[in-house]
XYZ file of C-alpha atoms in Angstrom:
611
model
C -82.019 -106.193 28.274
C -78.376 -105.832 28.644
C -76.643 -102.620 29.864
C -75.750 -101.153 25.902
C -79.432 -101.670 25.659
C -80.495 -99.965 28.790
C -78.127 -96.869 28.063
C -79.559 -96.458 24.495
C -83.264 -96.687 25.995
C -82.502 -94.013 28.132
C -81.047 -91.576 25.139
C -84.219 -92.184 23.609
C -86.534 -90.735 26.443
C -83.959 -88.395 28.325
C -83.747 -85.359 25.797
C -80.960 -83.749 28.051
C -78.655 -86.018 26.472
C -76.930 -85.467 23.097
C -78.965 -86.635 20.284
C -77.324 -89.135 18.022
C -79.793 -88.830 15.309
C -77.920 -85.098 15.232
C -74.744 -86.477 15.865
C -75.080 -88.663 12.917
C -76.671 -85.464 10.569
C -73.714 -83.427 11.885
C -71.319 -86.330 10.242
C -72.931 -86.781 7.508
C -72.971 -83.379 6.687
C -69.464 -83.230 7.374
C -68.530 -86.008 5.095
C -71.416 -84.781 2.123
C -69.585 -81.000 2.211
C -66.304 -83.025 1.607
C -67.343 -85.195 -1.303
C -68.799 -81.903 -2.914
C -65.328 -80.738 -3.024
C -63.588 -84.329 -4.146
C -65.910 -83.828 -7.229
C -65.606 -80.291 -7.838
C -61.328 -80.542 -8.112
C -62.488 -83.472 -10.481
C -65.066 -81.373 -12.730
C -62.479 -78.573 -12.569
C -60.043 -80.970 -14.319
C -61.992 -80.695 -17.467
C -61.348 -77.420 -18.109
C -58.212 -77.399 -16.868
C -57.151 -80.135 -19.693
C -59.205 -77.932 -22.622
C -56.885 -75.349 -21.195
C -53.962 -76.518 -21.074
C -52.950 -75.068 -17.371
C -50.680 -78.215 -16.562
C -49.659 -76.631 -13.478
C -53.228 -75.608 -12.193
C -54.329 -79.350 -12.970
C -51.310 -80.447 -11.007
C -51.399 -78.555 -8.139
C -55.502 -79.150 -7.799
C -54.625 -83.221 -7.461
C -52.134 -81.892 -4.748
C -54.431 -80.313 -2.602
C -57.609 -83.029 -2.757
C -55.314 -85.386 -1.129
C -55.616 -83.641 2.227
C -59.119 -82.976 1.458
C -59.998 -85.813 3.548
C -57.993 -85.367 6.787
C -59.287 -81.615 7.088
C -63.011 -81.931 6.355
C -62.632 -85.058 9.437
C -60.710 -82.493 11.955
C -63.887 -80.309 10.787
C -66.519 -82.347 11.551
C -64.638 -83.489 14.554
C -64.161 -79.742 15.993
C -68.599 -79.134 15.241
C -69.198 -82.184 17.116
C -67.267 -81.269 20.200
C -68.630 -77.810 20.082
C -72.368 -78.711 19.658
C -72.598 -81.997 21.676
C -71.633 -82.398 25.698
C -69.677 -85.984 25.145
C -67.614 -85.237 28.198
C -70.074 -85.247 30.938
C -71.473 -88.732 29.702
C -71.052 -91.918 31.831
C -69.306 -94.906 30.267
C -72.505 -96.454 29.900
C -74.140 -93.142 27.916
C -71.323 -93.471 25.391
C -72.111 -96.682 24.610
C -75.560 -95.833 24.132
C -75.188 -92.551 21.986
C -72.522 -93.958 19.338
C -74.096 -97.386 19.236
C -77.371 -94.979 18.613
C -75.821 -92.687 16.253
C -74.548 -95.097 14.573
C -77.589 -96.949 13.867
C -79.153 -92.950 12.799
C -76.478 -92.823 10.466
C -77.031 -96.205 8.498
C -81.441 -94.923 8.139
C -79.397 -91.501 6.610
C -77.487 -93.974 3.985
C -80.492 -95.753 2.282
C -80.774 -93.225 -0.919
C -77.021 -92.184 -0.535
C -74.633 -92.334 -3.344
C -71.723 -92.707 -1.573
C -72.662 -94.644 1.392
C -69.381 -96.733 1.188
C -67.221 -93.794 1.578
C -69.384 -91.955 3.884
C -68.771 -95.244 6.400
C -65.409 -94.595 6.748
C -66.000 -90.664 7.271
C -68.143 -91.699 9.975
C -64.746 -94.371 11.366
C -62.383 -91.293 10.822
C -64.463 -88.984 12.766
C -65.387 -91.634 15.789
C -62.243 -92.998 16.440
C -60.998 -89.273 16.782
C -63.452 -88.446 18.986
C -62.715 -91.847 21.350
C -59.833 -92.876 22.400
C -57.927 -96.047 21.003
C -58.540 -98.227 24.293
C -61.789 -96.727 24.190
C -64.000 -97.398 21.719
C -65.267 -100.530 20.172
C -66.044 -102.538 16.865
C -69.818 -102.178 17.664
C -69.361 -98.198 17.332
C -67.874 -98.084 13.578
C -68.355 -100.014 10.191
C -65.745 -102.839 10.877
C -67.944 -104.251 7.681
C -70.256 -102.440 5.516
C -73.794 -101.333 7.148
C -75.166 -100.910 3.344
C -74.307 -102.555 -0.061
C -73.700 -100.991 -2.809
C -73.879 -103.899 -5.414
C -76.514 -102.399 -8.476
C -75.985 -98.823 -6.776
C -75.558 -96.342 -9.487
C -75.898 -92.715 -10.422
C -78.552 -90.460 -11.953
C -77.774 -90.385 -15.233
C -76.208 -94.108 -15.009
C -72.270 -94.288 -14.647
C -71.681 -95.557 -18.282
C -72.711 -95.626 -21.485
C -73.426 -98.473 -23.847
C -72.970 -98.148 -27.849
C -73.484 -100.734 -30.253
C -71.111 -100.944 -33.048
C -73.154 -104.034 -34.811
C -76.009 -101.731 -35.580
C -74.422 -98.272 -36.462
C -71.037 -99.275 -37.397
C -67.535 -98.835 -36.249
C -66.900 -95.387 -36.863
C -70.147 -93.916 -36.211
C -70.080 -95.419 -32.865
C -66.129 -93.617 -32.230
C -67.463 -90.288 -33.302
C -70.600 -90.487 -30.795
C -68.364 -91.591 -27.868
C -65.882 -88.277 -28.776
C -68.983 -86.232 -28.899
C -70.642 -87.292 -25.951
C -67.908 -86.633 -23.919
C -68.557 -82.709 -25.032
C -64.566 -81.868 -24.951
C -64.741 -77.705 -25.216
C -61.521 -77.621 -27.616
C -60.409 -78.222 -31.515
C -59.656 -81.388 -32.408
C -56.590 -81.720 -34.456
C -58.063 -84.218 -36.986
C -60.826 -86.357 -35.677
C -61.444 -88.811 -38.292
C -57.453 -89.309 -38.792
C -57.769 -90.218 -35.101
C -61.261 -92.415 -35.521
C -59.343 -94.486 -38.383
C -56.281 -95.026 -36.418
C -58.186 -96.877 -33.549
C -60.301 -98.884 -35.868
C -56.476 -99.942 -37.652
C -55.678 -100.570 -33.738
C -58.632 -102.605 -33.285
C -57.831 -104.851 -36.823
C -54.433 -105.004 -35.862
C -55.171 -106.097 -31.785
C -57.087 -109.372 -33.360
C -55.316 -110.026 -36.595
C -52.186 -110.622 -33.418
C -53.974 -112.141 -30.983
C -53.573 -109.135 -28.687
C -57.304 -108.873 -28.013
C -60.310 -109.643 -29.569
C -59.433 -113.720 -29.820
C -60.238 -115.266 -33.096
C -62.672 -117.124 -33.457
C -64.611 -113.660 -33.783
C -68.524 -113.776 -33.672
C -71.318 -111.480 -33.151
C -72.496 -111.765 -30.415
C -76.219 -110.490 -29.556
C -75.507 -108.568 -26.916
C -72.493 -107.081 -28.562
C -71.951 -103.407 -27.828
C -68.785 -101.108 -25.963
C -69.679 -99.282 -22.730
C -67.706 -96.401 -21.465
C -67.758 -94.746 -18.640
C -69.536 -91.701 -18.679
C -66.767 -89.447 -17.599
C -63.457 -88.672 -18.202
C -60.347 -89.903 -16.418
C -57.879 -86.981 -15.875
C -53.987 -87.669 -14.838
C -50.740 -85.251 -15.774
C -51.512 -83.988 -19.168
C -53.682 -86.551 -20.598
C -57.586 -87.577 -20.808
C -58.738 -90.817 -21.012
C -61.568 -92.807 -22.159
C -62.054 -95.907 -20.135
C -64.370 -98.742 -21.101
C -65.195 -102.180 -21.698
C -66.583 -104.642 -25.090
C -68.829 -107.006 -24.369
C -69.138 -109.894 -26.807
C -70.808 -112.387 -25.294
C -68.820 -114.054 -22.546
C -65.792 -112.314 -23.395
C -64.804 -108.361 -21.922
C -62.039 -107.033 -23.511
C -60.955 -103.724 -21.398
C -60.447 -100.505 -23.495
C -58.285 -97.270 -22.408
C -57.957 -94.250 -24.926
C -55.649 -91.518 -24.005
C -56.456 -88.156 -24.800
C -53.546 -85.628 -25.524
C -53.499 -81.727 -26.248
C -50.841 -80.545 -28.769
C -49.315 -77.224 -28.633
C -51.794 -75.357 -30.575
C -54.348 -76.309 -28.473
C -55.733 -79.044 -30.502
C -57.095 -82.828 -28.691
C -55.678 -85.771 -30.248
C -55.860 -89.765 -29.620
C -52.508 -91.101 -28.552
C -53.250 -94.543 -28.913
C -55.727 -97.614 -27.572
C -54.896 -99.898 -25.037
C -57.055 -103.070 -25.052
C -55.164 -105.696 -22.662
C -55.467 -106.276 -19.056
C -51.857 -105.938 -18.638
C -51.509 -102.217 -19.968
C -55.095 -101.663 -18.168
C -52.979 -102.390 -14.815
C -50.170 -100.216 -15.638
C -52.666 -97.583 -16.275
C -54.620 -97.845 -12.754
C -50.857 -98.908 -11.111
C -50.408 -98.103 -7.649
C -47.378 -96.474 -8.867
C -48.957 -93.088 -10.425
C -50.934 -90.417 -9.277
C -54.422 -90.644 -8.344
C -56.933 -89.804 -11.494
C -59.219 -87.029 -10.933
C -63.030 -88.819 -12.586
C -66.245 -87.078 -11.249
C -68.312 -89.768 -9.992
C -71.487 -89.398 -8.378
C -71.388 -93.371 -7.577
C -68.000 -94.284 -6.869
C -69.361 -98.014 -6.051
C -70.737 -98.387 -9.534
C -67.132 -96.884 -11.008
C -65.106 -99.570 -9.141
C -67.532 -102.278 -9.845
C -66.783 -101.438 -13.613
C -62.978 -101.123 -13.372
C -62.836 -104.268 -11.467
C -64.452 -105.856 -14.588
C -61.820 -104.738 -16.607
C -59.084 -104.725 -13.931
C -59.014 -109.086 -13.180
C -57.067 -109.292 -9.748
C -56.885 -105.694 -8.881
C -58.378 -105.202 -5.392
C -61.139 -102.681 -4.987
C -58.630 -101.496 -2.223
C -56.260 -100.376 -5.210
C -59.070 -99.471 -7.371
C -60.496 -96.798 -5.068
C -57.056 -95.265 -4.450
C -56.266 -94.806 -8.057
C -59.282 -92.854 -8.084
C -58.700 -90.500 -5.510
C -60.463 -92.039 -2.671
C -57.406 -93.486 -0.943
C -59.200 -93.247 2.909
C -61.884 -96.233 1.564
C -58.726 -97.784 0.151
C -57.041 -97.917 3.460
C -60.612 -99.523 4.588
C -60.613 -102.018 2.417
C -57.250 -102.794 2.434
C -57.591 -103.558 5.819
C -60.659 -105.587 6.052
C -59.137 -107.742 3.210
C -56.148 -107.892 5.404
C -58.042 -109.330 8.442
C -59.957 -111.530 6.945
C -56.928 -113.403 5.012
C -55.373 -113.175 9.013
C -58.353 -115.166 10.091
C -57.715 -117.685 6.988
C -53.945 -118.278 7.005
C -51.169 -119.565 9.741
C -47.817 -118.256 8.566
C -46.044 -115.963 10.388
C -44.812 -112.404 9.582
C -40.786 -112.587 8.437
C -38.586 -110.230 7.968
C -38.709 -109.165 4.297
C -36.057 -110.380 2.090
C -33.347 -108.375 0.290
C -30.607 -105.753 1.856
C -31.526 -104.674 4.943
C -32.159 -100.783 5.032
C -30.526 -98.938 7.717
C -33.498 -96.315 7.659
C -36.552 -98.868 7.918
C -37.363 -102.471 9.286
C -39.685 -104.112 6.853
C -41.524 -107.417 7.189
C -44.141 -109.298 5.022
C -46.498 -112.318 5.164
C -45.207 -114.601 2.792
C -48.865 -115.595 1.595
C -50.232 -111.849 0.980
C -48.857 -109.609 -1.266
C -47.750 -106.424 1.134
C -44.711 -105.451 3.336
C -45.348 -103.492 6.018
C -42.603 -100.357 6.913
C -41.329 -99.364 10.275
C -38.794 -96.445 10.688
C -35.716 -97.513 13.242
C -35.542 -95.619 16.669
C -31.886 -94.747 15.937
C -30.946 -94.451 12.125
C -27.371 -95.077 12.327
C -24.245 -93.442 10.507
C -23.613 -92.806 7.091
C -27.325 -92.093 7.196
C -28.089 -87.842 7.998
C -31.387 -88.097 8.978
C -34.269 -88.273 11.503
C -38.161 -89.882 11.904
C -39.761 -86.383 11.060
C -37.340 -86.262 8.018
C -38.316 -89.861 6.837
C -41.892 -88.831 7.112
C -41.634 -85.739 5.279
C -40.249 -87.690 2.436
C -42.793 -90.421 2.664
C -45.636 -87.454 2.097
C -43.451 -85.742 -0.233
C -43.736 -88.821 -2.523
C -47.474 -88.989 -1.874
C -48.772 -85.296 -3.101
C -46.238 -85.658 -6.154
C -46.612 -87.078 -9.552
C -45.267 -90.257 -9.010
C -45.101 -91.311 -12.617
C -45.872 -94.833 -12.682
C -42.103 -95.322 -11.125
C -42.608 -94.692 -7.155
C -44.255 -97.430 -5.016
C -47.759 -95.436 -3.171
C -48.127 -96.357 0.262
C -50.506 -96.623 2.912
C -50.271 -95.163 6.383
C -51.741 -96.650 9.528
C -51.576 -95.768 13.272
C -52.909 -98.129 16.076
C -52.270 -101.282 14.269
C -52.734 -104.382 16.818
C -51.940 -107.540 15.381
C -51.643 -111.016 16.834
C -48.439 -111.994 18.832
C -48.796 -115.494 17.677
C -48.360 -114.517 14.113
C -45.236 -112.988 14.348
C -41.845 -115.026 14.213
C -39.658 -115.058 16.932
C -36.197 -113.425 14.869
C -38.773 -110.775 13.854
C -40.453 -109.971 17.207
C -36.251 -109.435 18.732
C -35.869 -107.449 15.840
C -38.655 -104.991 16.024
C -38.537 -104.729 20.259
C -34.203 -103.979 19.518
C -34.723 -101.415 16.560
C -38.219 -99.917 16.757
C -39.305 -100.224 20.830
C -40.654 -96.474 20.500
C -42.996 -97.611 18.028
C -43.974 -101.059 19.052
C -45.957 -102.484 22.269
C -45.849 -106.206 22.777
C -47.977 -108.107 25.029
C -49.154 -111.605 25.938
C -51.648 -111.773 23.388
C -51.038 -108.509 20.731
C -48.274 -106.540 18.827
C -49.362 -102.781 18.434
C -47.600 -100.783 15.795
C -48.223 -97.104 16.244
C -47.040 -96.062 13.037
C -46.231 -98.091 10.153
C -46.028 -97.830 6.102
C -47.717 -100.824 3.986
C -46.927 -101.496 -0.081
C -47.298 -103.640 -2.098
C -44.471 -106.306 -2.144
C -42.105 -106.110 -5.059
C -39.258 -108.262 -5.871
C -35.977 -106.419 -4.685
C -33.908 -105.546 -8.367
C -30.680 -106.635 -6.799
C -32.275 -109.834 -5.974
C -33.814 -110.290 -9.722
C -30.891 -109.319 -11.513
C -28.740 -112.527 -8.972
C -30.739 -114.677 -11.245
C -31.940 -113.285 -14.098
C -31.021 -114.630 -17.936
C -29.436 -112.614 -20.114
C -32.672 -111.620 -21.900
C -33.765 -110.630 -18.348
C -31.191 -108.477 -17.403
C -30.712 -106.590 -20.668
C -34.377 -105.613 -20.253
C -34.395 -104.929 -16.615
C -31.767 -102.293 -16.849
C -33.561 -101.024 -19.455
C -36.249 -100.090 -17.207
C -34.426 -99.072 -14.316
C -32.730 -96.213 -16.305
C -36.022 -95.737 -17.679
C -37.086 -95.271 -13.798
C -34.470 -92.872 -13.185
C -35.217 -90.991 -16.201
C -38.605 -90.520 -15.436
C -38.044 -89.718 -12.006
C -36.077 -87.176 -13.448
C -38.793 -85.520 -15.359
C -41.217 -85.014 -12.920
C -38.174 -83.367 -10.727
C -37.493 -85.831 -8.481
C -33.757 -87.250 -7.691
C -33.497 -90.479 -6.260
C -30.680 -90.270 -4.303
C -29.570 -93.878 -3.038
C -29.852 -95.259 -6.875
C -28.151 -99.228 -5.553
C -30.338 -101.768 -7.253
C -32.030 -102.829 -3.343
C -33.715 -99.908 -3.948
C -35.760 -100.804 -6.539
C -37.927 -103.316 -7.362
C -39.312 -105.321 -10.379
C -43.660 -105.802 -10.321
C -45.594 -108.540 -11.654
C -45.142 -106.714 -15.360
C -41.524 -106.466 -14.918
C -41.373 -102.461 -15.101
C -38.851 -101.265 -12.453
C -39.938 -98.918 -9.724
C -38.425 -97.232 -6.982
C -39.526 -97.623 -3.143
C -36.801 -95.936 -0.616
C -37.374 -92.581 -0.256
C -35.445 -91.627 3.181
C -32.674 -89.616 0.496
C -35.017 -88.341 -1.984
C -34.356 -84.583 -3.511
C -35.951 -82.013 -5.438
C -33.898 -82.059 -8.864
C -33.825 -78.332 -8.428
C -32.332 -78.912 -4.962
C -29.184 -80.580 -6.869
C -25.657 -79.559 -8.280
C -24.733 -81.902 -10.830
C -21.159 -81.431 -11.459
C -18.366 -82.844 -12.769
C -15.473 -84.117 -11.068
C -12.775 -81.317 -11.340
C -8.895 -82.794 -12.911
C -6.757 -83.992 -10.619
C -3.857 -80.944 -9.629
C -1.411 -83.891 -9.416
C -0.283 -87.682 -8.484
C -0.922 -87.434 -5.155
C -4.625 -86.207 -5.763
C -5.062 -88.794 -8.960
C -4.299 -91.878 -6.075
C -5.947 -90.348 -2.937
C -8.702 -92.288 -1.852
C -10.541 -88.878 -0.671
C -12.182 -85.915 -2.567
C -9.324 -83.461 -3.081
C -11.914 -80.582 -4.067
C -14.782 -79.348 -1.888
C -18.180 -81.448 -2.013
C -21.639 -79.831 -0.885
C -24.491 -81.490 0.504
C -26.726 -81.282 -2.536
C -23.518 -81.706 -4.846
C -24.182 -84.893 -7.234
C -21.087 -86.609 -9.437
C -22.621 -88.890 -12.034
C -19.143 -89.800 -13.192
C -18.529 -91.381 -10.054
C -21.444 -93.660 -9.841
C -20.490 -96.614 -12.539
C -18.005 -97.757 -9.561
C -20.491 -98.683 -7.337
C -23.409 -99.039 -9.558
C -21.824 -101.025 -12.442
C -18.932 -103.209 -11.355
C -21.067 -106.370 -12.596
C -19.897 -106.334 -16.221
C -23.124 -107.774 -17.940
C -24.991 -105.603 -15.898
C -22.521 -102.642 -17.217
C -22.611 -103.829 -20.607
C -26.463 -103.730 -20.537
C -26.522 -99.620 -18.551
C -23.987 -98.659 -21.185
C -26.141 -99.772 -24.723
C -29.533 -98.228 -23.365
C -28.590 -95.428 -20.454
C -24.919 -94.160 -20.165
C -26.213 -90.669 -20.658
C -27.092 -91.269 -17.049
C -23.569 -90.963 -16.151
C -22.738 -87.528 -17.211
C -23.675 -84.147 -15.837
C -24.994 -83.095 -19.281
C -28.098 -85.100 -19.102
C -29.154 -83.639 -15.473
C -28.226 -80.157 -15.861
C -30.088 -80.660 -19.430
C -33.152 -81.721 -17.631
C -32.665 -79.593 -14.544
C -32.688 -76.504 -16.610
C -36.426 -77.311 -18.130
C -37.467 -77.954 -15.110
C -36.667 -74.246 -14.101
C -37.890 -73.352 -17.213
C -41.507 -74.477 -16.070
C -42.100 -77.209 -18.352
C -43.446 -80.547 -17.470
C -42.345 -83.108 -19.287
C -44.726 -85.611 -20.336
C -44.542 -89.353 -19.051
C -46.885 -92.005 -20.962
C -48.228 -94.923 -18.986
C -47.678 -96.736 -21.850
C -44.744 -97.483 -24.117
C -43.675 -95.121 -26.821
C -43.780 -97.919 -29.570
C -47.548 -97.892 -29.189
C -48.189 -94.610 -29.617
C -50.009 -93.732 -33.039
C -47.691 -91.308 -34.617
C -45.088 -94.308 -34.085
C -46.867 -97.144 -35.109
C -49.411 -95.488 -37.881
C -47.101 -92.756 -39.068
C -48.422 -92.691 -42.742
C -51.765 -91.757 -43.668
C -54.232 -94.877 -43.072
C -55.268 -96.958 -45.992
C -59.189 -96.523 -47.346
C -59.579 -100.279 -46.504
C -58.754 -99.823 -42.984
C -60.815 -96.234 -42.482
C -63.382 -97.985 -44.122
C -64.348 -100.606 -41.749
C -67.667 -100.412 -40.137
């Protein structure tokens, strides 16, 4: 019997000790009395939407995000109360969380979310013990219980089947079950523009490939609730035909007299990805079995990482968990080295990658030099800003880790000088390790300045396209950018254009956007400084074509699609609805597939017809 073993043998039969089966209840019930709220913000939702109340819906998604971290420092705080850790011997620790532990798995076998209430159990142990501490053997480092097959009571989707009761019947009994407490504004309008969708998806080789055959086990499954984001609803589900699952996303939209409508039908794994992008806010979806939810989206979602997956929905902690066992274990089966990202560098950040996995990891300098007015606490504030607010599908998410250790051997040498000269405060180097005590990770994007250095003409006309598109957006949901220069922003694997430095972000409403006053004479027309008093928080959108558009393709391409940009008008314009209280509305989708756009006339009997 080794020495673990002799320490837990003695917590079995020396009841002056702390009991880890109660240790484990007490985190457990810490974790179950957070997951009761996760759902509740996400069965609030629902009426929120039938409602209308934007802003309540909003500000709801705000607050679960720190859900989380507060019902930890909770359980935390009990356990330290109720249990004397302090007075235990090295040896009795082991014992006890090696125990509890091994309580808490027997706790987990009829559990529903026994995936996320792992990690609880992480967030509160590695809390309670300090970093040099505690060991691999005390947590989940992988998962004590599957969750393949787990589901929920009733299951997590539903399965129709089209082949038997037709088309339309099958549209109308999805609508219903859903049990939406408001008017619809014309249901059957709506049920015969996503059977057009559906002709018009395989007649173009969008989905559905020809050669099209019944299959037996033809049907569509949905998921059985709701998936709630901004101002919109959506369906989410899947056909299956056979061998072939084509992925299916309705959005659900509320007009101003309070009536439900169908915005359109997305049924390609590219718009499914923009939908679930790491780029917007998280959806609020009541799910009793998360596991069986992300087993479906994954389905549906073909190289999306469960990692992603979870944080879309909300549960961005078992994200970071994932994330980071994926992140080992492709450590352990790769040999390049960490490099200093490529692009511009930033004089806020340092920011390296591993050229064979898609991430870059984000390290705020000691000393952030001059022109730059700001500090660490600054840079984080606007790092967390960006994470409670409606990012819009145009601001890179991020993940935040302390007490990273990573191999010394992985890291190049340039790098390694680079991170001991400009971040020493937040990196230890050893012999063997490189500990990061703070660090940002994304996913890796291609810088815009870089894309546009080689991009065809085609390219370029589209890419500035999207990155006024970006800044409009931005705009909408009240957020300034700042620092708009191209190495800001990147392009993703769908070439949409998002933003990812955040150090000078603003509040719209923060803003004066003025314009630049007339020169008084010569001398002021040819003087290289401002001859009229600037603010901090004073914006000149005249000015920025200098810096932003000397290139003149890349001018010629701004100007045709976004020189509105350049003008005060266009701020103050949105600036003022802003303080208005209205929320604009931002589609994850493009406008040209919206119904009223591409099925503006009343739809023929042939296609309404269809069964």
């Amino acid at each position: 019997m080794n020495s673990s073993e002799g320490a837990l043998e003695a917590i079995k039969f020396d009841r002056s000790m702390p009991s880890p089966a109660a240790i484990a209840r007490s985190i457990l019930d810490g974790f179950d009395n957070h997951y009761r709220r996760f759902r509740y913000v996400a069965q609030q939702a629902k009426a929120l939407f039938e409602n209308g109340d934007w802003k309540a819906l909003r500000q709801r998604a705000r607050e679960r995000i720190d859900f989380y971290d507060l019902r930890v420092v909770e359980a935390v705080t009990i356990i330290e109360r109720d249990f004397d850790l302090d007075s235990l011997t090295e040896g009795e620790r082991d014992g006890l969380w090696q125990a509890a532990k091994q309580n808490f798995v027997s706790l987990l076998a009829e559990h529903r979310q026994p995936e996320c209430a792992e990690t609880f159990f992480n967030s509160v142990c590695t809390k309670l013990l300090h970093r040099d501490y505690f060991h691999n053997r005390f947590i989940f480092v992988r998962p004590g219980v599957a969750t393949e097959y787990m589901d929920s009571d009733p299951p997590s989707y539903r399965s129709y089947y089209p082949a038997a009761d037709g088309l339309k019947r099958v549209l109308r009994r999805i609508i219903i079950d859903f049990g939406l407490a408001c008017p619809w504004d014309d249901v059957e309008r709506d049920i015969s523009r996503v059977v057009r969708a559906v002709i018009d998806a395989h007649r173009n080789g969008v989905a559905f490939n020809r050669p099209w055959h019944i299959e037996p086990d033809f049907q569509i499954q949905v998921l059985s609730n709701l998936f709630f984001r901004n101002k919109g609803a959506y369906i989410v589900g899947r056909v299956i035909n056979g061998t072939r699952i084509t992925p299916v996303a309705v959005p659900i939209l509320r007009n101003a007299r309070g009536s439900v409508y169908m915005d359109t039908a997305l049924f390609t794994h590219d718009l499914m990805a923009v939908l679930f992008s790491f780029t917007h806010a998280y959806f609020l979806v009541d799910m009793e079995a998360p596991a069986a939810y992300v087993d479906f989206l994954r389905s549906i979602l073909p190289g999306k990482p469960s990692s992603e997956i979870y944080t879309s929905v909300g549960l961005a902690k078992q994200g970071k968990t994932l994330f980071y066992r994926d992140f080992l274990h492709h450590l352990k089966h790769s040999n390049d080295r960490f490099v200093t990202a490529p692009g511009i560098k930033g004089l806020v950040m340092v920011v390296f990658t591993l050229p064979s996995y898609p991430y870059v990891f984000k390290l705020i300098r000691d000393v952030i030099p001059h022109p730059k007015d700001t500090d660490r606490a600054q840079v984080m504030g606007k790092y967390q800003l960006v994470k409670l607010h409606d990012r819009v599908g145009r601001m890179a998410d991020t993940w935040e880790y302390s007490q990273v250790t990573l191999p010394r051997s992985r890291f190049s040498a340039s790098l390694l000088r680079e991170l001991l000269a400009d971040c020493s405060s937040t990196v230890e180097v050893d012999n063997e390790t490189v500990l990061i005590q703070h660090v940002y990770i994304e996913r890796r994007l291609t810088p815009l300045n870089i894309y546009l250095m080689h991009a065809t003409d085609a390219e370029l006309e589209h890419a500035m396209f999207e990155y006024g598109n970006a800044i409009k957006e931005l705009a909408a949901a009240d957020i300034f950018p700042g620092d708009m220069l191209y190495k800001n922003f990147g392009v993703t694997r769908l070439d949409r254009v998002v933003f990812y430095d955040y150090d000078e972000i603003e509040y719209m409403t923060a803003c004066q956007f003025r314009y630049v006053p007339e020169a008084r004479n010569d001398e002021d027309e040819m003087s290289s400084e401002a001859w009229y008093s600037v603010g901090p928080h004073d914006m000149f959108p005249e000015k920025w074509g200098a810096f932003l558009l000397a290139d003149d393709r890349i001018r010629a391409a701004f100007n045709r699609h976004h020189a509105d940009l350049l003008t005060p008008a266009f701020w103050n314009a949105r600036k003022q609805r802003i303080e208005a209280g209205q929320l604009e509305s931002v589609f994850p989708y493009a406008q040209a597939l919206r119904f009223d756009v591409r099925f503006p006339a009343p739809v023929t009997r042939q296609a309404a017809s269809i069964t």
